[in-house]
Coordinates of C-alpha atoms and ligand atoms in Angstrom, one line a residue:
Chain A
M1149 CA 0.0 -0.1 0.0
G1150 CA 1.7 3.4 -1.5
Q1151 CA 1.6 6.6 1.3
T1152 CA 0.4 10.0 1.0
T1153 CA 3.0 12.8 1.7
A1154 CA 1.9 13.3 5.2
E1155 CA 2.1 9.5 5.9
K1156 CA 5.8 9.5 4.8
I1157 CA 6.7 12.3 7.0
F1158 CA 5.2 11.0 9.8
A1159 CA 7.0 7.5 9.5
A1160 CA 10.0 9.2 8.8
H1161 CA 9.8 11.8 12.4
L1162 CA 8.2 9.4 14.5
R1163 CA 9.5 9.3 17.9
D1164 CA 6.9 7.8 19.9
E1165 CA 3.5 6.3 19.7
P1166 CA 2.3 6.4 23.3
F1167 CA -1.6 5.0 22.1
P1168 CA -2.7 3.7 18.9
G1169 CA -3.0 6.4 16.7
T1170 CA -1.3 9.2 18.8
K1171 CA 1.9 9.9 16.8
V1172 CA 4.7 12.1 18.6
L1173 CA 7.0 13.5 16.0
D1174 CA 10.2 14.9 15.9
L1175 CA 10.2 18.9 14.7
D1176 CA 12.6 20.3 12.1
R1177 CA 11.3 23.6 13.0
V1178 CA 9.8 25.1 15.7
L1179 CA 8.5 28.9 14.4
C1180 CA 8.0 31.7 16.9
H1181 CA 6.5 35.0 16.9
E1182 CA 5.6 37.6 19.5
I1183 CA 1.8 37.1 19.9
T1184 CA 1.8 33.3 21.1
T1185 CA 5.3 32.8 22.0
P1186 CA 5.8 35.1 25.1
V1187 CA 3.3 33.2 27.2
A1188 CA 5.3 29.6 26.5
I1189 CA 8.2 31.5 27.4
A1190 CA 6.9 32.6 31.0
D1191 CA 5.6 29.6 31.3
L1192 CA 9.0 27.9 31.1
E1193 CA 10.7 29.9 33.1
W1194 CA 8.0 29.8 35.6
R1195 CA 8.5 25.8 35.6
G1196 CA 12.1 26.5 35.8
K1197 CA 12.5 25.1 32.7
D1198 CA 13.5 28.0 30.1
R1199 CA 15.9 26.1 28.0
V1200 CA 15.4 24.9 24.1
F1201 CA 15.9 21.8 22.3
D1202 CA 18.0 23.0 19.5
N1203 CA 18.6 27.1 18.7
T1204 CA 19.5 26.3 15.3
K1205 CA 16.2 24.7 14.8
I1206 CA 14.0 27.5 16.6
K1207 CA 13.5 30.5 14.2
A1208 CA 11.7 33.6 15.6
V1209 CA 10.3 37.0 14.5
I1210 CA 8.3 40.0 15.6
D1211 CA 5.7 40.1 12.9
H1212 CA 2.2 41.1 13.8
V1213 CA 2.4 44.4 15.7
T1214 CA 5.9 46.1 14.6
P1215 CA 7.0 48.3 15.6
S1216 CA 5.4 48.3 18.7
K1217 CA 2.0 50.2 19.0
D1218 CA 1.9 50.3 23.0
S1219 CA 3.6 49.5 26.3
K1220 CA 1.9 46.1 26.0
T1221 CA 3.1 45.0 22.4
A1222 CA 6.6 46.4 23.4
L1223 CA 6.6 44.0 26.6
Q1224 CA 5.3 41.0 23.8
A1225 CA 8.3 41.9 21.4
K1226 CA 10.6 42.4 24.5
M1227 CA 10.2 38.9 25.9
L1228 CA 10.9 37.2 22.5
R1229 CA 13.9 39.7 21.9
D1230 CA 15.2 38.9 24.8
W1231 CA 14.6 35.4 25.0
A1232 CA 16.2 34.6 21.6
R1233 CA 19.4 36.7 22.7
R1234 CA 19.6 34.6 26.0
H1235 CA 19.3 31.1 24.0
N1236 CA 21.6 32.4 21.2
I1237 CA 18.7 31.6 18.9
K1238 CA 20.5 33.2 15.5
D1239 CA 17.5 33.2 13.3
F1240 CA 15.6 35.7 15.3
F1241 CA 14.0 38.7 13.3
D1242 CA 13.4 42.1 14.4
I1243 CA 12.7 45.5 12.9
G1244 CA 14.5 46.2 10.1
Q1245 CA 14.9 42.5 9.0
N1246 CA 11.2 41.2 9.9
G1247 CA 8.3 40.3 7.7
V1248 CA 4.8 38.2 8.1
C1249 CA 6.2 34.9 9.5
H1250 CA 4.9 32.6 6.6
A1251 CA 6.3 34.8 4.1
L1252 CA 9.6 35.4 5.6
F1253 CA 10.8 32.0 7.2
P1254 CA 9.9 30.4 3.4
E1255 CA 12.1 33.0 1.7
K1256 CA 14.9 32.3 4.2
G1257 CA 14.8 28.7 3.0
Y1258 CA 14.0 27.1 6.3
I1259 CA 11.2 24.8 5.0
R1260 CA 12.2 22.0 3.1
P1261 CA 10.4 19.1 1.6
G1262 CA 10.1 16.2 4.0
F1263 CA 10.4 18.4 6.9
T1264 CA 8.0 19.0 10.3
A1265 CA 7.5 22.4 11.6
I1266 CA 5.0 23.8 14.2
M1267 CA 4.1 27.2 15.0
G1268 CA 1.8 29.0 17.3
D1269 CA -0.3 30.4 14.5
S1270 CA -2.9 28.4 12.6
H1271 CA -1.8 29.4 8.9
T1272 CA 1.4 27.4 9.6
C1273 CA -0.3 24.9 6.9
T1274 CA 1.1 27.6 4.2
H1275 CA 4.7 25.8 4.5
G1276 CA 3.2 22.7 3.2
A1277 CA 3.7 24.4 -0.3
F1278 CA 7.2 22.6 0.0
G1279 CA 6.1 19.2 0.4
A1280 CA 6.7 19.7 4.2
F1281 CA 4.3 18.8 7.2
A1282 CA 3.8 22.0 8.8
A1283 CA 0.9 22.7 11.5
G1284 CA -0.4 25.6 13.2
V1285 CA -0.7 24.6 17.3
G1286 CA -1.0 26.2 20.2
T1287 CA 0.8 28.0 23.1
T1288 CA 1.1 24.6 25.3
D1289 CA 2.3 22.7 22.0
L1290 CA 4.6 25.6 21.3
E1291 CA 6.1 25.4 24.6
V1292 CA 6.7 22.0 24.3
G1293 CA 8.3 22.1 20.9
I1294 CA 10.9 24.6 22.3
L1295 CA 11.7 22.7 25.2
K1296 CA 11.5 19.0 23.4
G1297 CA 11.4 19.3 19.8
V1298 CA 8.2 17.0 19.6
C1299 CA 4.4 17.3 19.0
A1300 CA 1.9 15.2 19.2
F1301 CA -0.9 14.4 16.4
R1302 CA -3.5 12.1 15.5
E1303 CA -2.0 10.8 12.2
P1304 CA -4.5 12.8 9.6
K1305 CA -5.8 11.2 6.8
T1306 CA -5.6 13.1 3.3
I1307 CA -7.9 14.4 0.9
R1308 CA -6.7 14.6 -2.4
I1309 CA -7.6 17.4 -4.6
N1310 CA -6.8 17.5 -8.2
L1311 CA -6.7 20.8 -10.1
T1312 CA -7.1 20.3 -13.7
G1313 CA -7.6 22.5 -16.7
S1314 CA -5.9 25.9 -17.1
L1315 CA -6.6 29.3 -15.1
Q1316 CA -8.0 32.0 -17.3
S1317 CA -5.8 35.4 -17.1
G1318 CA -7.0 37.5 -14.2
V1319 CA -7.8 34.4 -12.0
Y1320 CA -5.3 33.2 -9.8
A1321 CA -4.7 30.5 -6.5
K1322 CA -6.7 33.1 -4.4
D1323 CA -9.5 32.5 -6.3
V1324 CA -9.0 28.5 -6.4
I1325 CA -8.2 28.3 -2.9
L1326 CA -11.7 30.6 -2.1
F1327 CA -13.5 28.1 -4.4
V1328 CA -12.6 25.0 -2.9
V1329 CA -12.8 26.1 0.5
G1330 CA -16.4 27.2 -0.6
Q1331 CA -16.8 23.4 -1.7
L1332 CA -15.2 21.7 1.5
G1333 CA -16.8 24.0 4.2
V1334 CA -15.3 25.5 6.8
N1335 CA -15.0 21.8 8.7
G1336 CA -14.8 20.0 5.5
A1337 CA -11.0 18.9 6.1
T1338 CA -10.9 18.9 10.0
D1339 CA -8.2 16.5 11.2
R1340 CA -7.3 15.8 7.4
V1341 CA -4.4 17.2 5.3
I1342 CA -5.4 18.5 1.7
E1343 CA -2.8 17.7 -1.0
F1344 CA -3.1 19.5 -4.0
H1345 CA -2.2 18.0 -7.1
G1346 CA -2.4 18.3 -11.4
P1347 CA -1.3 20.7 -14.2
V1348 CA -2.7 23.6 -12.2
V1349 CA -0.5 23.1 -9.4
D1350 CA 2.5 22.2 -11.5
A1351 CA 2.1 25.4 -13.1
M1352 CA 2.2 27.3 -10.4
S1353 CA 5.4 29.1 -8.8
M1354 CA 6.0 28.8 -5.0
D1355 CA 4.1 31.9 -4.2
A1356 CA 0.9 31.0 -5.6
R1357 CA 1.5 27.3 -4.2
M1358 CA 1.9 29.2 -0.6
T1359 CA -1.6 31.2 -1.0
L1360 CA -3.1 27.5 -1.6
G1361 CA -1.3 26.0 1.4
N1362 CA -2.4 28.7 3.2
M1363 CA -6.1 28.6 3.3
A1364 CA -6.0 24.9 4.4
I1365 CA -7.0 25.9 7.4
E1366 CA -10.1 27.5 6.6
A1367 CA -11.3 24.6 5.6
G1368 CA -10.1 22.9 8.8
G1369 CA -7.2 21.4 7.4
T1370 CA -4.4 20.6 9.4
C1371 CA -1.6 21.2 6.7
G1372 CA -2.1 22.2 2.5
I1373 CA 0.7 20.1 0.9
C1374 CA 1.7 20.3 -2.9
Q1375 CA 4.5 17.9 -4.1
P1376 CA 7.9 19.2 -4.5
D1377 CA 9.1 19.3 -8.0
M1378 CA 11.8 21.5 -10.0
V1379 CA 9.8 24.8 -9.0
T1380 CA 10.4 23.8 -5.4
V1381 CA 14.1 23.0 -6.3
D1382 CA 14.6 26.3 -8.3
Y1383 CA 13.1 28.5 -5.3
L1384 CA 15.4 26.4 -2.6
W1385 CA 18.3 26.1 -4.8
P1386 CA 20.4 29.4 -3.3
F1387 CA 20.0 27.5 0.1
I1388 CA 20.6 23.8 -0.9
Q1389 CA 22.9 24.3 -3.4
D1390 CA 26.0 23.0 -1.3
E1391 CA 24.3 20.2 -0.4
F1392 CA 23.2 18.3 -3.8
A1393 CA 25.8 18.0 -6.6
S1394 CA 23.2 19.4 -9.1
K1395 CA 19.4 20.3 -9.3
Q1396 CA 18.3 17.1 -10.5
V1397 CA 20.1 15.2 -7.7
A1398 CA 18.0 17.4 -4.9
L1399 CA 14.9 16.8 -7.1
E1400 CA 15.7 13.1 -7.1
E1401 CA 15.7 13.4 -3.0
Y1402 CA 13.1 15.4 -2.6
S1403 CA 10.8 13.5 -4.7
Q1404 CA 10.9 10.7 -2.3
W1405 CA 8.5 13.2 -0.5
C1406 CA 5.4 12.6 -3.2
A1407 CA 2.9 10.5 -2.4
D1408 CA 2.7 7.1 -3.9
A1409 CA 0.5 6.5 -7.0
D1410 CA -1.6 3.9 -5.1
A1411 CA -1.7 6.1 -1.7
E1412 CA -4.9 5.7 0.3
Y1413 CA -7.1 8.8 0.4
D1414 CA -9.8 9.8 2.8
K1415 CA -11.6 11.7 -0.4
I1416 CA -10.4 12.7 -3.9
L1417 CA -12.0 15.7 -5.6
D1418 CA -11.3 17.1 -9.2
F1419 CA -11.9 20.7 -9.9
N1420 CA -11.7 21.7 -13.4
V1421 CA -10.8 25.2 -13.0
T1422 CA -11.1 26.4 -16.6
E1423 CA -14.3 28.0 -15.8
L1424 CA -13.4 29.9 -12.7
V1425 CA -13.7 33.4 -12.4
P1426 CA -12.3 35.6 -9.4
H1427 CA -14.0 35.0 -6.5
V1428 CA -15.0 36.9 -3.2
T1429 CA -16.5 36.2 0.3
F1430 CA -19.5 37.5 1.8
G1431 CA -20.4 37.2 5.2
Y1432 CA -18.8 36.1 8.4
K1433 CA -17.2 32.3 7.3
P1434 CA -14.4 32.0 4.7
D1435 CA -16.5 29.3 3.2
C1436 CA -19.3 32.4 2.0
V1437 CA -17.8 32.8 -1.6
K1438 CA -19.3 34.0 -4.5
P1439 CA -17.9 35.2 -8.1
A1440 CA -16.6 38.7 -7.7
S1441 CA -18.9 40.0 -10.4
E1442 CA -22.4 39.2 -8.3
M1443 CA -21.0 41.0 -5.3
A1444 CA -20.3 44.1 -7.9
G1445 CA -21.4 47.4 -6.4
T1446 CA -20.6 46.7 -2.7
K1447 CA -19.1 49.5 -1.0
I1448 CA -16.0 49.5 0.8
D1449 CA -14.2 51.6 2.8
Q1450 CA -10.9 50.2 3.0
V1451 CA -8.6 48.4 0.8
Y1452 CA -6.2 46.2 2.1
I1453 CA -3.1 44.1 -0.1
G1454 CA -0.6 41.8 1.9
T1455 CA -0.7 39.2 5.0
C1456 CA 0.8 35.9 4.7
T1457 CA -2.0 35.0 2.2
N1458 CA -1.4 37.5 -0.6
G1459 CA 1.5 39.9 0.3
R1460 CA 4.5 38.1 -1.9
I1461 CA 6.1 39.8 -4.7
E1462 CA 3.9 38.0 -7.4
D1463 CA 0.6 39.6 -5.5
L1464 CA 1.8 43.0 -5.4
R1465 CA 2.9 42.8 -9.3
Q1466 CA -0.6 41.4 -9.8
A1467 CA -2.1 44.4 -7.8
A1468 CA -0.2 46.8 -9.6
E1469 CA -0.6 45.8 -13.0
V1470 CA -4.6 46.6 -12.0
L1471 CA -3.8 49.8 -10.5
K1472 CA -1.0 51.1 -13.0
G1473 CA -1.9 54.5 -14.0
H1474 CA -5.2 54.7 -11.9
K1475 CA -5.9 56.7 -8.8
I1476 CA -7.9 54.7 -5.9
A1477 CA -11.6 55.9 -5.4
D1478 CA -11.7 58.7 -2.8
S1479 CA -14.3 57.2 -1.2
L1480 CA -11.9 54.4 0.2
R1481 CA -8.4 54.3 1.4
G1482 CA -6.0 51.7 0.3
I1483 CA -3.3 50.2 2.5
V1484 CA -0.3 47.7 0.9
S1485 CA 2.3 45.7 3.5
P1486 CA 4.8 43.8 1.6
A1487 CA 5.1 40.8 3.5
T1488 CA 8.7 41.1 4.0
P1489 CA 11.9 43.5 3.5
K1490 CA 13.2 41.5 0.5
I1491 CA 9.6 41.8 -1.0
F1492 CA 9.3 45.5 -0.4
Q1493 CA 13.0 46.1 -2.2
E1494 CA 11.8 44.0 -5.0
A1495 CA 8.4 46.0 -5.3
L1496 CA 10.7 49.1 -5.1
A1497 CA 13.1 48.4 -7.6
E1498 CA 10.4 47.2 -10.2
G1499 CA 8.6 50.5 -9.7
L1500 CA 5.5 48.5 -8.2
I1501 CA 6.2 51.0 -4.8
Q1502 CA 5.8 54.2 -7.0
I1503 CA 2.4 52.8 -8.6
F1504 CA 0.9 51.9 -5.1
M1505 CA 1.8 55.4 -4.1
D1506 CA 0.9 57.3 -7.4
A1507 CA -2.6 55.5 -6.7
G1508 CA -2.8 56.5 -3.8
F1509 CA -2.3 53.8 -1.4
C1510 CA -0.3 54.0 2.2
V1511 CA 2.5 51.8 1.8
T1512 CA 3.3 50.2 5.2
N1513 CA 6.3 48.1 6.4
P1514 CA 6.2 44.4 6.7
T1515 CA 3.7 43.6 9.1
C1516 CA 0.3 42.2 9.5
G1517 CA -1.8 43.9 12.2
A1518 CA -4.2 44.9 10.5
C1519 CA -5.2 41.4 9.1
L1520 CA -6.3 40.5 12.9
G1521 CA -7.6 43.8 13.8
M1522 CA -4.3 44.3 16.0
S1523 CA -2.4 47.5 14.2
N1524 CA -1.7 49.4 10.9
G1525 CA -5.7 49.4 9.7
V1526 CA -8.1 48.2 12.1
L1527 CA -11.6 49.1 10.7
A1528 CA -14.2 51.0 12.4
D1529 CA -17.6 49.6 13.4
G1530 CA -19.7 49.1 10.0
E1531 CA -17.0 49.6 7.8
A1532 CA -16.2 47.2 5.3
C1533 CA -12.6 46.0 4.1
A1534 CA -11.6 44.5 0.6
S1535 CA -8.9 42.3 1.7
T1536 CA -6.1 39.6 0.5
S1537 CA -6.3 38.0 4.0
N1538 CA -7.6 34.9 4.5
R1539 CA -10.3 35.3 7.5
N1540 CA -13.7 37.0 7.3
F1541 CA -14.8 36.2 10.9
N1542 CA -17.0 38.7 12.7
G1543 CA -14.9 41.5 14.2
R1544 CA -11.7 40.0 12.6
M1545 CA -10.5 43.3 11.5
G1546 CA -12.1 45.4 13.9
K1547 CA -15.3 45.3 16.1
G1548 CA -18.6 45.3 13.7
G1549 CA -16.1 45.4 10.7
M1550 CA -17.0 43.5 7.7
V1551 CA -14.3 41.8 5.6
H1552 CA -14.4 40.5 2.0
L1553 CA -11.5 38.4 0.9
M1554 CA -10.5 38.5 -2.6
S1555 CA -7.3 38.3 -4.8
P1556 CA -5.0 41.4 -5.2
S1557 CA -5.8 41.7 -8.3
T1558 CA -9.7 42.1 -7.6
A1559 CA -8.6 44.1 -4.4
A1560 CA -6.9 46.6 -6.6
A1561 CA -9.8 46.7 -8.9
T1562 CA -12.0 47.6 -6.0
A1563 CA -9.9 50.4 -4.8
I1564 CA -10.2 52.2 -8.5
A1565 CA -13.9 51.5 -8.0
G1566 CA -14.6 52.2 -4.7
V1567 CA -17.0 49.1 -5.0
I1568 CA -16.2 45.5 -5.5
T1569 CA -14.9 45.0 -8.9
D1570 CA -13.9 42.0 -10.9
A1571 CA -10.8 43.1 -12.4
R1572 CA -11.6 42.0 -15.7
A1573 CA -14.7 44.0 -16.1
L1574 CA -12.7 47.5 -15.5
Chain B
M17 CA -2.9 20.9 38.3
K18 CA -6.0 18.7 37.6
K19 CA -9.2 20.5 36.8
I20 CA -12.6 20.5 38.3
F21 CA -15.2 19.6 35.5
G22 CA -19.1 20.0 35.6
G23 CA -21.2 22.7 36.6
P24 CA -23.7 24.9 36.0
A25 CA -24.2 25.1 31.8
I26 CA -24.7 27.9 29.3
F27 CA -25.9 26.9 26.0
L28 CA -24.3 28.7 22.7
D29 CA -26.8 26.8 19.8
R30 CA -24.5 27.6 17.0
S31 CA -22.2 26.1 14.8
D32 CA -18.4 27.4 14.0
I33 CA -17.6 29.5 16.9
N34 CA -14.9 31.0 16.0
T35 CA -11.5 31.8 18.2
D36 CA -11.9 35.3 17.4
E37 CA -15.0 35.5 18.5
I38 CA -14.1 33.6 21.8
I39 CA -11.6 36.0 22.3
P40 CA -10.9 39.0 19.8
A41 CA -7.1 39.5 18.9
K42 CA -7.0 42.7 20.3
Y43 CA -6.7 41.1 23.6
L44 CA -3.7 39.6 22.6
T45 CA -1.3 41.8 23.7
E46 CA -1.8 40.4 27.4
V47 CA 0.9 38.2 28.4
T48 CA -1.1 36.7 31.5
K49 CA -4.0 34.1 31.3
E50 CA -5.6 35.6 33.9
A51 CA -5.8 39.7 32.2
L52 CA -8.0 38.1 29.8
K53 CA -10.9 37.0 32.1
P54 CA -13.4 40.3 31.4
Y55 CA -13.2 39.3 27.6
C56 CA -14.4 35.9 27.2
L57 CA -16.8 35.5 24.2
E58 CA -17.1 39.1 23.9
D59 CA -17.6 39.2 20.1
L60 CA -19.8 36.3 19.7
K61 CA -22.6 36.6 17.4
L62 CA -25.4 35.1 18.8
E63 CA -28.9 36.4 19.3
G64 CA -30.1 37.3 23.0
F65 CA -26.3 36.1 23.9
D66 CA -24.8 38.9 26.9
P67 CA -21.1 38.2 27.2
Q68 CA -21.5 40.6 30.2
G69 CA -24.6 38.6 31.7
E70 CA -24.9 36.5 34.7
R71 CA -25.5 33.5 33.0
L72 CA -22.1 33.2 31.5
K73 CA -20.3 34.4 34.6
N74 CA -21.7 31.4 36.2
A75 CA -21.2 28.9 34.1
C76 CA -18.8 26.4 34.3
V77 CA -19.7 24.1 31.1
I78 CA -20.1 25.2 27.6
I79 CA -22.4 23.3 25.5
S80 CA -22.3 24.2 21.8
R81 CA -22.8 22.6 17.8
E82 CA -20.3 21.7 15.4
N83 CA -16.6 23.0 14.4
F84 CA -16.3 24.9 17.9
G85 CA -13.1 26.8 18.2
C86 CA -12.6 27.3 14.5
G87 CA -9.8 29.8 13.1
S88 CA -7.1 31.4 15.1
S89 CA -4.6 28.6 17.1
R90 CA -4.5 31.1 20.0
E91 CA -4.6 29.3 22.9
H92 CA -6.3 32.5 24.9
A93 CA -9.5 30.7 24.1
P94 CA -9.2 27.8 26.3
W95 CA -7.2 29.9 28.9
V96 CA -10.3 32.3 28.7
F97 CA -12.3 29.9 29.8
E98 CA -9.9 28.2 31.9
V99 CA -9.5 32.0 34.0
N100 CA -13.5 31.9 33.9
D101 CA -13.8 28.4 35.6
M102 CA -15.2 26.9 32.5
H103 CA -13.3 23.9 32.4
T104 CA -15.8 21.9 30.1
V105 CA -16.8 22.3 26.5
I106 CA -19.3 19.7 25.3
A107 CA -20.2 20.1 21.2
E108 CA -20.9 18.1 18.3
S109 CA -17.6 18.4 16.7
Y110 CA -14.3 21.0 17.1
A111 CA -11.6 22.4 15.1
R112 CA -8.2 20.5 15.3
I113 CA -6.3 22.9 17.1
F114 CA -8.6 24.4 19.8
R115 CA -9.5 20.8 21.0
Q116 CA -5.8 20.0 21.4
N117 CA -5.2 23.1 22.9
M118 CA -8.2 22.4 25.8
F119 CA -6.5 18.6 26.3
N120 CA -3.1 20.3 26.4
C121 CA -4.2 22.7 29.0
G122 CA -5.8 19.4 31.1
M123 CA -9.6 20.8 30.2
L124 CA -12.3 18.8 28.7
A125 CA -13.5 19.1 25.0
I126 CA -16.3 16.2 24.9
E127 CA -17.9 15.4 21.6
L128 CA -21.4 14.3 21.8
P129 CA -23.5 13.2 18.5
K130 CA -26.2 15.8 17.0
A131 CA -29.1 14.1 18.9
D132 CA -27.4 14.2 22.4
I133 CA -26.8 18.1 21.7
D134 CA -30.3 18.3 20.6
A135 CA -31.4 16.4 23.7
L136 CA -29.3 19.0 25.6
M137 CA -30.6 22.0 24.2
A138 CA -34.3 20.8 24.8
L139 CA -33.6 20.0 28.3
E140 CA -31.9 23.7 28.3
K141 CA -35.7 25.5 27.0
E142 CA -37.5 23.0 29.5
A143 CA -35.5 24.1 32.4
N144 CA -35.1 27.7 31.4
G145 CA -31.7 27.7 31.4
A146 CA -31.0 26.3 34.6
V147 CA -29.0 23.2 33.6
N148 CA -26.0 21.5 35.6
V149 CA -24.0 19.1 34.2
K150 CA -21.7 16.4 35.9
V151 CA -19.1 15.1 34.1
N152 CA -18.1 11.4 35.2
L153 CA -14.2 11.2 33.3
P154 CA -13.5 7.6 34.5
D155 CA -16.7 6.2 33.3
Q156 CA -16.8 8.6 30.5
Q157 CA -20.6 10.0 31.2
V158 CA -22.1 13.2 31.0
V159 CA -25.2 13.9 33.2
A160 CA -27.3 16.8 32.8
C161 CA -30.1 17.7 35.4
G162 CA -33.0 20.3 35.0
N163 CA -36.3 21.0 35.7
G164 CA -36.2 18.1 37.6
R165 CA -35.4 15.7 35.3
E166 CA -32.0 14.1 34.2
V167 CA -30.3 12.9 31.0
S168 CA -27.4 11.0 30.7
F169 CA -25.0 10.7 28.0
S170 CA -21.7 8.7 27.4
F171 CA -18.8 10.0 25.5
D172 CA -15.7 8.7 23.6
I173 CA -12.2 10.0 24.6
S174 CA -9.1 8.6 23.3
P175 CA -6.6 7.4 25.9
F176 CA -4.1 10.0 24.7
D177 CA -6.5 12.9 25.4
K178 CA -7.9 11.0 28.7
A179 CA -3.6 10.6 29.6
L180 CA -3.2 14.5 29.3
V181 CA -5.8 15.3 31.3
D182 CA -4.8 12.9 34.1
A183 CA -1.3 14.6 33.6
G184 CA -2.8 17.8 34.1
G185 CA -1.7 18.9 30.4
W186 CA 1.0 18.4 27.7
V187 CA 3.6 19.9 29.5
E188 CA 3.5 18.0 32.5
Y189 CA 3.0 14.4 30.5
A190 CA 5.9 15.7 27.7
D191 CA 8.0 16.6 30.4
A192 CA 7.9 13.1 32.3
R193 CA 8.1 11.3 29.0
Y194 CA 10.4 12.7 26.5
Ligands
SF4_993 S1 -1.4 37.8 7.8 FE1 -3.1 37.3 9.3 S2 -3.5 35.4 8.9 FE2 -1.5 35.5 8.1 S3 -0.4 35.4 10.3 FE3 -0.6 37.7 9.9 S4 -2.6 38.2 11.1 FE4 -2.3 35.6 11.0

């Protein structure tokens, strides 16, 4: 019997099976940010166990509220900063080097095919795009990860999603994943891993694959896995070139993590995306999706482009392509947050920042505070935001606010028109 | 530390209650669990629900529907229950991370089939909200009393989750073992 990618990774990392079905895995990466880690640090100190299992496998960033907005967030940042120094965690990213965790860590080459990773952040599923098993966890799991380098999971079943056909121009990975979440429902993949397959995924860049993986959790999924291939190797090559004689050798090595042809799946779903159109959400659950055209005319107060879903360079390119030569509507405000300093610099070099600013956008430093209503773009009661993020829960971006999720291209078109707009209708 | 389970119940008759509703992100700037106490379920979208009401204040058990605790991984959600002495949630199903967080804190996320939750909700109506729940963990039994009537249900719990509750949480368990 063949194995899925997750099954292979579980087998290779199994430390213990204390009870049938409970797998305690060795971790290759424990990722940390300043919102969920400080309580773990404080608890470890309180227990007299202020230690780390391996300071080279722990990576940390201050990303949600940065620079700090008040005394409380300054304390959170300080706790993480002091801890990283105390334990000599070299890969710690502070102001000037910091960016949104799920964009920054992959960009640094920290996530490899076959790896296990946890983070105190539900969108850790993003890193599955590399053919890794990466799962969001709570602070207690994070704490044990930091201390012992292990995490316990029920071995997840896998839902295989085959994406066939080809995407029309103006339709992106975000539209695909919004559609898929709409099909699965918000708990359609609970206790499941989603594996994305098919020519549509094969043709996607790593940026686009991360957008797919990112929203696996919005269907309840533990991780959103893509199969490692030459696109993966090309992306990682600057970081792995000393490890492998050639890209071909790297590919052969990484291919061991691809699912077997005879792997057993919980479910196999086929979606032909050729007819797929840009999608947006309505309501307060990410599975409430509709074609953007059906929501056309919905009034918007703020457009937010960025986040771990769509704050990468390709996302900014897509938005800038729509915005070029246009001004955003007077009735709304536009905010763009490039997800990392590297992305910011690329956007500068390519003239994208100029396009955003000419259009009337506010360009912020790399951070994601607006996405969860903490900083840099919180909504007022009754306001609506067109956002490239991943969650539209009630109050998510500010109490009484409404969030419509969409692609960077749709968000840009919406910014110009002042109301939800399919970019292809501009 | 071992927790006390059971007590007066509050009924949240809705599916997909997410962790942003349980504890809004603006309170994630707190670095102690105790500081979360006043903000429990502050953004819950549910008709007739009052986050400042007596019913929530007195509750020790939460009873709800499907996919409870979906969304963000924030353990602040179980913590805000913990510091309000609500150590038991009973629902039709859970989001994975929330469920794990509950057991990792040595608390209970009990799953009951829809028919049982329906029966509990019916008892709530009958008893005008005054329902008391007893949890017998060794026998895996939930007993609810209201309006002079008693209903009981048995539940499944994985041996691992039970071990976490017995140990007082995952840190204690893992520390003793790895
Ligand atoms: S961008 Fe949003 S979803 Fe992603 S890590 Fe930041 S707050 Fe969380």
